[in-house]
Each structure stands twice: as C-alpha cells, then as structure tokens.
Amino acid sequence: MLGPTSRLSTWVPSVLLLLACAALPATAQITTNTALPVTQGHGVFRPMSKVIRATGDGPMNRKLTAYGVPLVGAYGVTERWTLFGVVPILDKNLDATIPNGRQKGRRIERGPTGLGDVRLFARYTVWTRNRAGQTQRFALLSGVETPTGADEETDELGRLPPPLQLGSGSWDPLAGLVFTWQTLQWQVDVSPVYQINTEANNFEFGDEARIDVASKYRLWPRELKRGLPGFLYGNLETNLIWQGENEVRGQDVASGGTTWFVAPGLQYVTKHFVIEGAVQLPLVQELGGTALEREFITTVSLRINI
C-alpha cells in the first residue's frame, strides 16, 4: 500500500483542535490550549494557513506535503462556558516511487483536496483566581471529531490509504484539561488532551495522547502606557505527542510512536485582531513501522474579535 502508516488524518486535525482552542482569546498561545475566556455574548473568528511536511526512507522515497486552511470559530456562552468549532479545508499530496510490479520506479502523486473532519467541542472554566495584574484559570475540555470528510477517495491506483483520506469515517471523542497563568508581562499554559479513535471501514487509528506547554513574553513595549497601538510577544511552545498503533480488521499493525516538537513564534496583539505565526520543529521522533517523519509544521493566522 502506497502511503504513510501514521495517522495524518488525526495528526492534522489534532493540531487544528489545539490551535482552535488555544489561540482564540486575544492573549492566548499559538499551538497550545488556554483557559482564558471569550467574552460572554461575543465571538472570535480565526482563519489559518498551515503547511505540514513529512518524509519517509526506503525504496518508495515518500514525501508528504499537507496544506490546511482551518476556519475556526468560538462563542462565549457564559463566563464559564465557551463553544468552539473547527472546519478544516485540506489538501494532501504524497509523492512516492512505485517499488515493484510493471510500473516499478515510476514516480506518482496521490492525495485529495476538500473538507476534512469537523470538530466541535466545549470548554468549561472550573476555577479562577484573579489578583492585581494577573489571573490563574483551570478549565476542562470535551468534544468530538465528526466524520464530515470523505473517507473513500480513490485514484488510478485504487482506494487511497486511510491516512491520505480527508476524513476518518469515525466519531472520535476527546477530553482534556488546561491551566493558564497570565500576568501583564508573561503567560504560561499547560494542557494534556486525550482522543479516543474508533473504527470505520475495518480500520481504526491509534488513540492519541498529548501534553502541550507554552510560554510567552511581551517584547514590546517594555513599559505599558496609554495610546499604544498593540503589543509584540515572543512565544516558545512545546508539544509532546504519543500515537497508539493502528488496527486493521482488529489486528494491530506497526505504526504510531512518540514525537516531541518545539515551536518558536511571534504574536502582534491589538484590541480588535491578532496576527501570529509559529514553526513546529521535531526534537524527538520514535515512530513505529514505516511512519513518516515530520520535518516541520508552519502556522500563520489572523484572529478577529467579533
């Protein structure tokens, strides 16, 4: 089967989930969840542009490039409840060499373009402590990835492998926690999240567990005063991700593994919008089977308060 055995269709939306919940409030992080609130009765719209690059050794010499345009929205229902939605538009392209048969050595491209799996989830703030110039918050996250993306795409070589499909075909619940400590100068966020992936089309992607830690520091202005147009922040975030083994017809296949990213970034924050960007770079990749190794993930986005 041509194609990666790691779950790209989970991996890409998983990143989108974190970006959706993490960076919607005007002072949030880029790749990590936050417990900071969205104002009651108001919303935030966040269009993003993402590029993910991964490669694999061996006779197939696989090169994968995934482009994403996630459209993210949030709405502050109450002071404690916030609802989120992520609608991803995806373009996946796998460039590989056919390793055997009559077409051995032929270079091909495989991959679809279209709507991915939509994610819907909620955040509930269970604890808050406010002091002069700072706030601490603890919140719960819960939601589901819905099977809105096509999961039976084909090309001249037949049906695309599950990781290349736009969707998984399954309903996948997720839950997590997030703690935020914010001051006028800096902010720290910590968020573990677990997703249970279920079976569809005789295939089940391995569950995913991750913990994300992020910090940001105000670079400009050094001193706060009236009339400032905005604020420039430097971000440093890290993402530790574990993926379980996939199952085909109930049997485990060599796949999954652990990846650790570090993500430097910048944010320019104003009262009405935020412009931001980050690059996730892998520090450790211990992967099973023939899973593709990530080279980088780039994120550029705009957040608009509504």
PDB file of C-alpha atoms in Angstrom:
ATOM      1  CA  MET A   1       0.000   0.000   0.000  1.00  0.00           C
ATOM      2  CA  LEU A   2       1.405   3.356  -1.024  1.00  0.00           C
ATOM      3  CA  GLY A   3       1.200   5.942   1.698  1.00  0.00           C
ATOM      4  CA  PRO A   4       2.209   6.617   5.298  1.00  0.00           C
ATOM      5  CA  THR A   5       1.015   4.345   8.074  1.00  0.00           C
ATOM      6  CA  SER A   6       0.877   7.040  10.732  1.00  0.00           C
ATOM      7  CA  ARG A   7      -2.418   8.831  11.122  1.00  0.00           C
ATOM      8  CA  LEU A   8      -2.165  12.009   9.108  1.00  0.00           C
ATOM      9  CA  SER A   9      -5.940  12.421   9.225  1.00  0.00           C
ATOM     10  CA  THR A  10      -5.764  12.519  13.034  1.00  0.00           C
ATOM     11  CA  TRP A  11      -2.462  14.355  13.198  1.00  0.00           C
ATOM     12  CA  VAL A  12      -3.561  17.326  11.083  1.00  0.00           C
ATOM     13  CA  PRO A  13      -6.953  17.970  12.760  1.00  0.00           C
ATOM     14  CA  SER A  14      -5.385  17.318  16.162  1.00  0.00           C
ATOM     15  CA  VAL A  15      -3.094  20.256  15.582  1.00  0.00           C
ATOM     16  CA  LEU A  16      -6.110  22.246  14.412  1.00  0.00           C
ATOM     17  CA  LEU A  17      -8.002  21.491  17.591  1.00  0.00           C
ATOM     18  CA  LEU A  18      -5.218  22.860  19.750  1.00  0.00           C
ATOM     19  CA  LEU A  19      -4.854  25.931  17.593  1.00  0.00           C
ATOM     20  CA  ALA A  20      -8.587  26.495  17.688  1.00  0.00           C
ATOM     21  CA  CYS A  21      -8.977  26.434  21.438  1.00  0.00           C
ATOM     22  CA  ALA A  22      -5.558  27.816  22.226  1.00  0.00           C
ATOM     23  CA  ALA A  23      -5.296  30.991  20.277  1.00  0.00           C
ATOM     24  CA  LEU A  24      -8.807  32.385  20.107  1.00  0.00           C
ATOM     25  CA  PRO A  25      -8.682  34.814  23.042  1.00  0.00           C
ATOM     26  CA  ALA A  26      -6.605  37.854  22.187  1.00  0.00           C
ATOM     27  CA  THR A  27      -3.838  36.953  24.637  1.00  0.00           C
ATOM     28  CA  ALA A  28      -3.658  33.174  24.036  1.00  0.00           C
ATOM     29  CA  GLN A  29      -0.892  30.964  22.685  1.00  0.00           C
ATOM     30  CA  ILE A  30      -0.410  29.706  19.106  1.00  0.00           C
ATOM     31  CA  THR A  31      -0.209  25.884  19.368  1.00  0.00           C
ATOM     32  CA  THR A  32      -1.337  25.265  22.966  1.00  0.00           C
ATOM     33  CA  ASN A  33      -4.732  25.365  24.683  1.00  0.00           C
ATOM     34  CA  THR A  34      -5.576  28.234  27.024  1.00  0.00           C
ATOM     35  CA  ALA A  35      -8.109  28.759  29.781  1.00  0.00           C
ATOM     36  CA  LEU A  36      -8.524  32.479  29.083  1.00  0.00           C
ATOM     37  CA  PRO A  37     -12.156  33.413  28.372  1.00  0.00           C
ATOM     38  CA  VAL A  38     -14.048  34.556  25.308  1.00  0.00           C
ATOM     39  CA  THR A  39     -16.314  37.432  26.386  1.00  0.00           C
ATOM     40  CA  GLN A  40     -19.902  36.375  27.048  1.00  0.00           C
ATOM     41  CA  GLY A  41     -22.119  37.076  24.046  1.00  0.00           C
ATOM     42  CA  HIS A  42     -19.132  37.690  21.742  1.00  0.00           C
ATOM     43  CA  GLY A  43     -17.099  35.539  19.393  1.00  0.00           C
ATOM     44  CA  VAL A  44     -13.775  35.159  17.659  1.00  0.00           C
ATOM     45  CA  PHE A  45     -13.104  34.126  14.054  1.00  0.00           C
ATOM     46  CA  ARG A  46      -9.709  32.687  13.173  1.00  0.00           C
ATOM     47  CA  PRO A  47      -8.725  31.792   9.589  1.00  0.00           C
ATOM     48  CA  MET A  48      -5.398  29.956   9.419  1.00  0.00           C
ATOM     49  CA  SER A  49      -2.879  28.747   6.868  1.00  0.00           C
ATOM     50  CA  LYS A  50      -0.865  25.642   7.715  1.00  0.00           C
ATOM     51  CA  VAL A  51       1.836  23.618   5.933  1.00  0.00           C
ATOM     52  CA  ILE A  52       2.958  20.183   7.152  1.00  0.00           C
ATOM     53  CA  ARG A  53       5.939  18.374   5.590  1.00  0.00           C
ATOM     54  CA  ALA A  54       6.921  14.753   6.275  1.00  0.00           C
ATOM     55  CA  THR A  55       9.222  12.233   4.580  1.00  0.00           C
ATOM     56  CA  GLY A  56       9.990   8.522   4.660  1.00  0.00           C
ATOM     57  CA  ASP A  57      13.074   6.475   3.766  1.00  0.00           C
ATOM     58  CA  GLY A  58      13.125   3.267   1.773  1.00  0.00           C
ATOM     59  CA  PRO A  59      12.576   2.330  -1.874  1.00  0.00           C
ATOM     60  CA  MET A  60       9.387   4.405  -2.105  1.00  0.00           C
ATOM     61  CA  ASN A  61      11.191   7.648  -1.104  1.00  0.00           C
ATOM     62  CA  ARG A  62       7.921   9.135   0.158  1.00  0.00           C
ATOM     63  CA  LYS A  63       7.418  12.884   0.511  1.00  0.00           C
ATOM     64  CA  LEU A  64       4.206  14.211   2.002  1.00  0.00           C
ATOM     65  CA  THR A  65       3.012  17.815   1.954  1.00  0.00           C
ATOM     66  CA  ALA A  66      -0.293  18.747   3.578  1.00  0.00           C
ATOM     67  CA  TYR A  67      -1.828  22.194   3.279  1.00  0.00           C
ATOM     68  CA  GLY A  68      -4.624  23.270   5.589  1.00  0.00           C
ATOM     69  CA  VAL A  69      -6.969  26.240   5.745  1.00  0.00           C
ATOM     70  CA  PRO A  70      -8.829  25.709   9.021  1.00  0.00           C
ATOM     71  CA  LEU A  71     -11.685  28.089   9.723  1.00  0.00           C
ATOM     72  CA  VAL A  72     -12.106  28.367  13.464  1.00  0.00           C
ATOM     73  CA  GLY A  73     -14.853  29.978  15.478  1.00  0.00           C
ATOM     74  CA  ALA A  74     -15.581  30.431  19.185  1.00  0.00           C
ATOM     75  CA  TYR A  75     -18.519  31.833  21.110  1.00  0.00           C
ATOM     76  CA  GLY A  76     -18.658  32.850  24.763  1.00  0.00           C
ATOM     77  CA  VAL A  77     -21.933  31.396  26.044  1.00  0.00           C
ATOM     78  CA  THR A  78     -21.388  32.385  29.680  1.00  0.00           C
ATOM     79  CA  GLU A  79     -18.449  33.462  31.811  1.00  0.00           C
ATOM     80  CA  ARG A  80     -17.558  29.775  32.236  1.00  0.00           C
ATOM     81  CA  TRP A  81     -18.781  28.076  29.025  1.00  0.00           C
ATOM     82  CA  THR A  82     -17.182  28.594  25.593  1.00  0.00           C
ATOM     83  CA  LEU A  83     -18.113  26.681  22.422  1.00  0.00           C
ATOM     84  CA  PHE A  84     -15.657  26.002  19.584  1.00  0.00           C
ATOM     85  CA  GLY A  85     -15.862  24.719  16.009  1.00  0.00           C
ATOM     86  CA  VAL A  86     -13.112  23.884  13.508  1.00  0.00           C
ATOM     87  CA  VAL A  87     -13.903  23.479   9.785  1.00  0.00           C
ATOM     88  CA  PRO A  88     -10.706  22.331   8.002  1.00  0.00           C
ATOM     89  CA  ILE A  89     -10.134  22.580   4.255  1.00  0.00           C
ATOM     90  CA  LEU A  90      -7.285  20.166   3.431  1.00  0.00           C
ATOM     91  CA  ASP A  91      -5.001  19.374   0.516  1.00  0.00           C
ATOM     92  CA  LYS A  92      -2.826  16.255   0.967  1.00  0.00           C
ATOM     93  CA  ASN A  93      -0.157  15.290  -1.544  1.00  0.00           C
ATOM     94  CA  LEU A  94       2.018  12.190  -1.308  1.00  0.00           C
ATOM     95  CA  ASP A  95       4.883  11.935  -3.788  1.00  0.00           C
ATOM     96  CA  ALA A  96       6.278   8.373  -3.943  1.00  0.00           C
ATOM     97  CA  THR A  97       8.008   5.791  -6.137  1.00  0.00           C
ATOM     98  CA  ILE A  98       6.248   2.516  -7.013  1.00  0.00           C
ATOM     99  CA  PRO A  99       8.572  -0.149  -5.516  1.00  0.00           C
ATOM    100  CA  ASN A 100       7.589  -3.197  -7.592  1.00  0.00           C
ATOM    101  CA  GLY A 101       5.441  -4.551 -10.417  1.00  0.00           C
ATOM    102  CA  ARG A 102       5.211  -3.452 -14.038  1.00  0.00           C
ATOM    103  CA  GLN A 103       5.351   0.217 -13.040  1.00  0.00           C
ATOM    104  CA  LYS A 104       8.363  -0.210 -10.748  1.00  0.00           C
ATOM    105  CA  GLY A 105      10.361   3.009 -10.425  1.00  0.00           C
ATOM    106  CA  ARG A 106       7.522   5.236 -11.614  1.00  0.00           C
ATOM    107  CA  ARG A 107       7.107   8.436  -9.601  1.00  0.00           C
ATOM    108  CA  ILE A 108       3.478   9.165  -8.697  1.00  0.00           C
ATOM    109  CA  GLU A 109       1.439  11.674  -6.716  1.00  0.00           C
ATOM    110  CA  ARG A 110      -1.583  10.730  -4.621  1.00  0.00           C
ATOM    111  CA  GLY A 111      -3.905  12.765  -2.446  1.00  0.00           C
ATOM    112  CA  PRO A 112      -7.286  14.532  -2.271  1.00  0.00           C
ATOM    113  CA  THR A 113      -8.479  18.079  -1.647  1.00  0.00           C
ATOM    114  CA  GLY A 114     -11.621  19.077   0.214  1.00  0.00           C
ATOM    115  CA  LEU A 115     -13.420  19.317   3.534  1.00  0.00           C
ATOM    116  CA  GLY A 116     -11.857  17.424   6.449  1.00  0.00           C
ATOM    117  CA  ASP A 117     -13.454  16.178   9.656  1.00  0.00           C
ATOM    118  CA  VAL A 118     -15.191  18.989  11.553  1.00  0.00           C
ATOM    119  CA  ARG A 119     -14.510  19.251  15.278  1.00  0.00           C
ATOM    120  CA  LEU A 120     -16.990  20.542  17.840  1.00  0.00           C
ATOM    121  CA  PHE A 121     -16.074  20.983  21.474  1.00  0.00           C
ATOM    122  CA  ALA A 122     -16.640  22.988  24.625  1.00  0.00           C
ATOM    123  CA  ARG A 123     -14.535  24.428  27.414  1.00  0.00           C
ATOM    124  CA  TYR A 124     -15.749  24.907  30.980  1.00  0.00           C
ATOM    125  CA  THR A 125     -13.807  27.006  33.493  1.00  0.00           C
ATOM    126  CA  VAL A 126     -13.942  25.310  36.898  1.00  0.00           C
ATOM    127  CA  TRP A 127     -11.576  27.546  38.879  1.00  0.00           C
ATOM    128  CA  THR A 128     -10.395  31.153  38.662  1.00  0.00           C
ATOM    129  CA  ARG A 129      -8.158  33.299  40.865  1.00  0.00           C
ATOM    130  CA  ASN A 130      -7.647  36.946  39.983  1.00  0.00           C
ATOM    131  CA  ARG A 131      -5.068  39.197  41.614  1.00  0.00           C
ATOM    132  CA  ALA A 132      -3.641  42.609  40.780  1.00  0.00           C
ATOM    133  CA  GLY A 133      -2.011  42.336  37.355  1.00  0.00           C
ATOM    134  CA  GLN A 134      -2.529  38.578  36.946  1.00  0.00           C
ATOM    135  CA  THR A 135      -5.042  35.735  36.614  1.00  0.00           C
ATOM    136  CA  GLN A 136      -4.948  31.967  37.074  1.00  0.00           C
ATOM    137  CA  ARG A 137      -7.527  29.656  35.484  1.00  0.00           C
ATOM    138  CA  PHE A 138      -8.259  25.938  35.254  1.00  0.00           C
ATOM    139  CA  ALA A 139     -10.670  24.525  32.652  1.00  0.00           C
ATOM    140  CA  LEU A 140     -11.996  21.251  31.238  1.00  0.00           C
ATOM    141  CA  LEU A 141     -12.229  20.455  27.512  1.00  0.00           C
ATOM    142  CA  SER A 142     -14.561  17.935  25.865  1.00  0.00           C
ATOM    143  CA  GLY A 143     -15.702  17.355  22.296  1.00  0.00           C
ATOM    144  CA  VAL A 144     -15.864  15.114  19.268  1.00  0.00           C
ATOM    145  CA  GLU A 145     -14.361  14.850  15.805  1.00  0.00           C
ATOM    146  CA  THR A 146     -17.220  14.248  13.359  1.00  0.00           C
ATOM    147  CA  PRO A 147     -16.924  12.195  10.119  1.00  0.00           C
ATOM    148  CA  THR A 148     -17.609  15.013   7.643  1.00  0.00           C
ATOM    149  CA  GLY A 149     -14.522  14.417   5.485  1.00  0.00           C
ATOM    150  CA  ALA A 150     -14.596  11.947   2.581  1.00  0.00           C
ATOM    151  CA  ASP A 151     -13.120   8.584   3.600  1.00  0.00           C
ATOM    152  CA  GLU A 152     -13.471   6.555   0.386  1.00  0.00           C
ATOM    153  CA  GLU A 153     -11.434   8.617  -2.099  1.00  0.00           C
ATOM    154  CA  THR A 154      -9.764   6.716  -4.969  1.00  0.00           C
ATOM    155  CA  ASP A 155      -7.295   7.361  -7.799  1.00  0.00           C
ATOM    156  CA  GLU A 156      -5.823   5.348 -10.691  1.00  0.00           C
ATOM    157  CA  LEU A 157      -4.108   3.006  -8.227  1.00  0.00           C
ATOM    158  CA  GLY A 158      -7.271   2.313  -6.267  1.00  0.00           C
ATOM    159  CA  ARG A 159      -8.558   3.443  -2.902  1.00  0.00           C
ATOM    160  CA  LEU A 160      -6.319   5.871  -1.041  1.00  0.00           C
ATOM    161  CA  PRO A 161      -4.860   4.569   2.240  1.00  0.00           C
ATOM    162  CA  PRO A 162      -6.662   5.828   5.392  1.00  0.00           C
ATOM    163  CA  PRO A 163      -4.003   8.404   6.356  1.00  0.00           C
ATOM    164  CA  LEU A 164      -4.403  10.085   2.950  1.00  0.00           C
ATOM    165  CA  GLN A 165      -8.189  10.302   3.158  1.00  0.00           C
ATOM    166  CA  LEU A 166      -9.743  13.660   4.034  1.00  0.00           C
ATOM    167  CA  GLY A 167     -11.644  12.092   6.927  1.00  0.00           C
ATOM    168  CA  SER A 168     -11.544   9.048   9.163  1.00  0.00           C
ATOM    169  CA  GLY A 169     -15.174   7.985   8.800  1.00  0.00           C
ATOM    170  CA  SER A 170     -15.461   7.600  12.588  1.00  0.00           C
ATOM    171  CA  TRP A 171     -16.814   9.553  15.551  1.00  0.00           C
ATOM    172  CA  ASP A 172     -13.850  10.234  17.841  1.00  0.00           C
ATOM    173  CA  PRO A 173     -14.377  11.722  21.329  1.00  0.00           C
ATOM    174  CA  LEU A 174     -11.712  13.763  23.102  1.00  0.00           C
ATOM    175  CA  ALA A 175     -11.200  15.294  26.530  1.00  0.00           C
ATOM    176  CA  GLY A 176      -8.547  17.349  28.262  1.00  0.00           C
ATOM    177  CA  LEU A 177      -7.515  19.909  30.850  1.00  0.00           C
ATOM    178  CA  VAL A 178      -5.878  23.311  30.644  1.00  0.00           C
ATOM    179  CA  PHE A 179      -4.217  25.572  33.208  1.00  0.00           C
ATOM    180  CA  THR A 180      -3.282  29.191  32.471  1.00  0.00           C
ATOM    181  CA  TRP A 181      -1.274  31.715  34.487  1.00  0.00           C
ATOM    182  CA  GLN A 182      -1.189  35.163  32.912  1.00  0.00           C
ATOM    183  CA  THR A 183       0.451  38.390  34.079  1.00  0.00           C
ATOM    184  CA  LEU A 184       0.903  41.740  32.349  1.00  0.00           C
ATOM    185  CA  GLN A 185       4.400  40.663  31.201  1.00  0.00           C
ATOM    186  CA  TRP A 186       4.222  36.901  30.595  1.00  0.00           C
ATOM    187  CA  GLN A 187       1.908  33.896  30.325  1.00  0.00           C
ATOM    188  CA  VAL A 188       2.237  30.122  30.830  1.00  0.00           C
ATOM    189  CA  ASP A 189      -0.230  27.412  29.676  1.00  0.00           C
ATOM    190  CA  VAL A 190      -0.221  23.643  30.283  1.00  0.00           C
ATOM    191  CA  SER A 191      -2.715  21.321  28.579  1.00  0.00           C
ATOM    192  CA  PRO A 192      -2.980  17.496  28.377  1.00  0.00           C
ATOM    193  CA  VAL A 193      -5.516  16.103  25.858  1.00  0.00           C
ATOM    194  CA  TYR A 194      -6.573  12.520  25.032  1.00  0.00           C
ATOM    195  CA  GLN A 195      -8.504  11.415  21.939  1.00  0.00           C
ATOM    196  CA  ILE A 196     -10.168   8.005  21.536  1.00  0.00           C
ATOM    197  CA  ASN A 197     -10.255   6.947  17.887  1.00  0.00           C
ATOM    198  CA  THR A 198     -12.935   4.480  16.860  1.00  0.00           C
ATOM    199  CA  GLU A 199     -13.297   2.008  13.967  1.00  0.00           C
ATOM    200  CA  ALA A 200     -14.593   2.752  10.478  1.00  0.00           C
ATOM    201  CA  ASN A 201     -14.173   0.802   7.232  1.00  0.00           C
ATOM    202  CA  ASN A 202     -12.390  -2.061   9.094  1.00  0.00           C
ATOM    203  CA  PHE A 203      -9.681   0.394  10.167  1.00  0.00           C
ATOM    204  CA  GLU A 204      -9.044   2.108  13.490  1.00  0.00           C
ATOM    205  CA  PHE A 205      -6.410   4.767  14.038  1.00  0.00           C
ATOM    206  CA  GLY A 206      -4.491   4.527  17.307  1.00  0.00           C
ATOM    207  CA  ASP A 207      -5.587   6.721  20.202  1.00  0.00           C
ATOM    208  CA  GLU A 208      -3.637   9.924  20.742  1.00  0.00           C
ATOM    209  CA  ALA A 209      -2.359  11.472  23.979  1.00  0.00           C
ATOM    210  CA  ARG A 210      -0.516  14.766  24.098  1.00  0.00           C
ATOM    211  CA  ILE A 211       0.697  17.370  26.544  1.00  0.00           C
ATOM    212  CA  ASP A 212       1.427  20.917  25.454  1.00  0.00           C
ATOM    213  CA  VAL A 213       3.304  23.574  27.407  1.00  0.00           C
ATOM    214  CA  ALA A 214       3.655  27.170  26.246  1.00  0.00           C
ATOM    215  CA  SER A 215       5.149  30.427  27.437  1.00  0.00           C
ATOM    216  CA  LYS A 216       5.047  33.929  26.019  1.00  0.00           C
ATOM    217  CA  TYR A 217       6.780  37.183  26.947  1.00  0.00           C
ATOM    218  CA  ARG A 218       5.982  40.757  25.976  1.00  0.00           C
ATOM    219  CA  LEU A 219       8.879  42.033  23.861  1.00  0.00           C
ATOM    220  CA  TRP A 220       7.412  45.455  23.046  1.00  0.00           C
ATOM    221  CA  PRO A 221       6.637  47.848  24.579  1.00  0.00           C
ATOM    222  CA  ARG A 222       8.884  47.403  27.582  1.00  0.00           C
ATOM    223  CA  GLU A 223       6.683  49.697  29.659  1.00  0.00           C
ATOM    224  CA  LEU A 224       2.880  49.912  29.498  1.00  0.00           C
ATOM    225  CA  LYS A 225       1.317  53.287  28.808  1.00  0.00           C
ATOM    226  CA  ARG A 226      -1.789  54.787  27.213  1.00  0.00           C
ATOM    227  CA  GLY A 227      -2.236  55.095  23.464  1.00  0.00           C
ATOM    228  CA  LEU A 228      -0.214  52.056  22.388  1.00  0.00           C
ATOM    229  CA  PRO A 229      -1.377  50.554  19.041  1.00  0.00           C
ATOM    230  CA  GLY A 230      -0.522  46.965  20.006  1.00  0.00           C
ATOM    231  CA  PHE A 231       1.856  44.552  21.707  1.00  0.00           C
ATOM    232  CA  LEU A 232       4.548  42.219  20.340  1.00  0.00           C
ATOM    233  CA  TYR A 233       5.025  38.875  22.090  1.00  0.00           C
ATOM    234  CA  GLY A 234       7.651  36.193  21.707  1.00  0.00           C
ATOM    235  CA  ASN A 235       6.344  32.639  22.120  1.00  0.00           C
ATOM    236  CA  LEU A 236       8.084  29.373  22.934  1.00  0.00           C
ATOM    237  CA  GLU A 237       5.878  26.280  22.975  1.00  0.00           C
ATOM    238  CA  THR A 238       6.452  22.524  23.102  1.00  0.00           C
ATOM    239  CA  ASN A 239       4.196  19.610  22.090  1.00  0.00           C
ATOM    240  CA  LEU A 240       4.749  16.000  23.210  1.00  0.00           C
ATOM    241  CA  ILE A 241       2.514  13.603  21.225  1.00  0.00           C
ATOM    242  CA  TRP A 242       2.011   9.843  21.614  1.00  0.00           C
ATOM    243  CA  GLN A 243       0.081   7.866  18.983  1.00  0.00           C
ATOM    244  CA  GLY A 244      -1.104   4.290  19.568  1.00  0.00           C
ATOM    245  CA  GLU A 245      -0.881   1.531  16.966  1.00  0.00           C
ATOM    246  CA  ASN A 246      -3.445   1.405  14.187  1.00  0.00           C
ATOM    247  CA  GLU A 247      -5.700  -1.640  13.798  1.00  0.00           C
ATOM    248  CA  VAL A 248      -6.764  -3.337  10.554  1.00  0.00           C
ATOM    249  CA  ARG A 249      -9.691  -5.751  10.976  1.00  0.00           C
ATOM    250  CA  GLY A 250      -8.973  -5.847  14.698  1.00  0.00           C
ATOM    251  CA  GLN A 251      -5.254  -6.626  14.345  1.00  0.00           C
ATOM    252  CA  ASP A 252      -2.511  -4.228  15.440  1.00  0.00           C
ATOM    253  CA  VAL A 253      -0.120  -3.023  12.745  1.00  0.00           C
ATOM    254  CA  ALA A 254       3.312  -1.495  13.335  1.00  0.00           C
ATOM    255  CA  SER A 255       2.632   2.249  13.497  1.00  0.00           C
ATOM    256  CA  GLY A 256       2.236   5.114  15.937  1.00  0.00           C
ATOM    257  CA  GLY A 257       5.002   6.305  18.232  1.00  0.00           C
ATOM    258  CA  THR A 258       6.138   9.457  20.017  1.00  0.00           C
ATOM    259  CA  THR A 259       7.032  12.883  18.629  1.00  0.00           C
ATOM    260  CA  TRP A 260       8.269  15.929  20.532  1.00  0.00           C
ATOM    261  CA  PHE A 261       8.064  19.373  18.908  1.00  0.00           C
ATOM    262  CA  VAL A 262       9.429  22.761  19.902  1.00  0.00           C
ATOM    263  CA  ALA A 263       7.650  25.787  18.434  1.00  0.00           C
ATOM    264  CA  PRO A 264       9.073  29.337  18.481  1.00  0.00           C
ATOM    265  CA  GLY A 265       6.672  32.045  17.355  1.00  0.00           C
ATOM    266  CA  LEU A 266       5.631  35.704  17.337  1.00  0.00           C
ATOM    267  CA  GLN A 267       2.316  37.461  18.009  1.00  0.00           C
ATOM    268  CA  TYR A 268       1.241  41.029  17.355  1.00  0.00           C
ATOM    269  CA  VAL A 269      -1.818  41.731  19.510  1.00  0.00           C
ATOM    270  CA  THR A 270      -4.224  44.660  19.197  1.00  0.00           C
ATOM    271  CA  LYS A 271      -7.647  45.333  20.695  1.00  0.00           C
ATOM    272  CA  HIS A 272      -9.527  44.033  17.645  1.00  0.00           C
ATOM    273  CA  PHE A 273      -7.222  41.499  15.965  1.00  0.00           C
ATOM    274  CA  VAL A 274      -4.119  39.338  16.344  1.00  0.00           C
ATOM    275  CA  ILE A 275      -1.538  38.381  13.694  1.00  0.00           C
ATOM    276  CA  GLU A 276       0.684  35.440  14.601  1.00  0.00           C
ATOM    277  CA  GLY A 277       2.983  32.738  13.283  1.00  0.00           C
ATOM    278  CA  ALA A 278       4.958  29.749  14.567  1.00  0.00           C
ATOM    279  CA  VAL A 279       7.116  26.895  13.285  1.00  0.00           C
ATOM    280  CA  GLN A 280       6.948  23.485  14.979  1.00  0.00           C
ATOM    281  CA  LEU A 281      10.251  21.600  14.683  1.00  0.00           C
ATOM    282  CA  PRO A 282      10.693  17.953  15.796  1.00  0.00           C
ATOM    283  CA  LEU A 283      13.271  17.315  18.518  1.00  0.00           C
ATOM    284  CA  VAL A 284      12.494  13.592  19.007  1.00  0.00           C
ATOM    285  CA  GLN A 285      10.712  11.109  16.716  1.00  0.00           C
ATOM    286  CA  GLU A 286      10.415   7.489  17.840  1.00  0.00           C
ATOM    287  CA  LEU A 287       7.953   6.040  15.336  1.00  0.00           C
ATOM    288  CA  GLY A 288       6.733   2.537  14.608  1.00  0.00           C
ATOM    289  CA  GLY A 289       6.666   0.713  11.266  1.00  0.00           C
ATOM    290  CA  THR A 290       7.093   2.868   8.180  1.00  0.00           C
ATOM    291  CA  ALA A 291       5.557   6.011   9.670  1.00  0.00           C
ATOM    292  CA  LEU A 292       6.659   9.240   8.027  1.00  0.00           C
ATOM    293  CA  GLU A 293       8.925  11.578   9.988  1.00  0.00           C
ATOM    294  CA  ARG A 294       7.760  15.169  10.305  1.00  0.00           C
ATOM    295  CA  GLU A 295      10.138  17.848   9.058  1.00  0.00           C
ATOM    296  CA  PHE A 296       8.155  20.913  10.148  1.00  0.00           C
ATOM    297  CA  ILE A 297       4.720  22.435  10.656  1.00  0.00           C
ATOM    298  CA  THR A 298       4.172  26.125   9.925  1.00  0.00           C
ATOM    299  CA  THR A 299       1.195  28.162  11.112  1.00  0.00           C
ATOM    300  CA  VAL A 300       0.186  31.704  10.141  1.00  0.00           C
ATOM    301  CA  SER A 301      -3.150  33.055  11.276  1.00  0.00           C
ATOM    302  CA  LEU A 302      -5.362  36.071  11.884  1.00  0.00           C
ATOM    303  CA  ARG A 303      -7.801  36.296  14.815  1.00  0.00           C
ATOM    304  CA  ILE A 304     -10.627  38.769  14.731  1.00  0.00           C
ATOM    305  CA  ASN A 305     -12.793  39.680  17.723  1.00  0.00           C
ATOM    306  CA  ILE A 306     -16.474  39.835  16.838  1.00  0.00           C
TER     307      ILE A 306
END
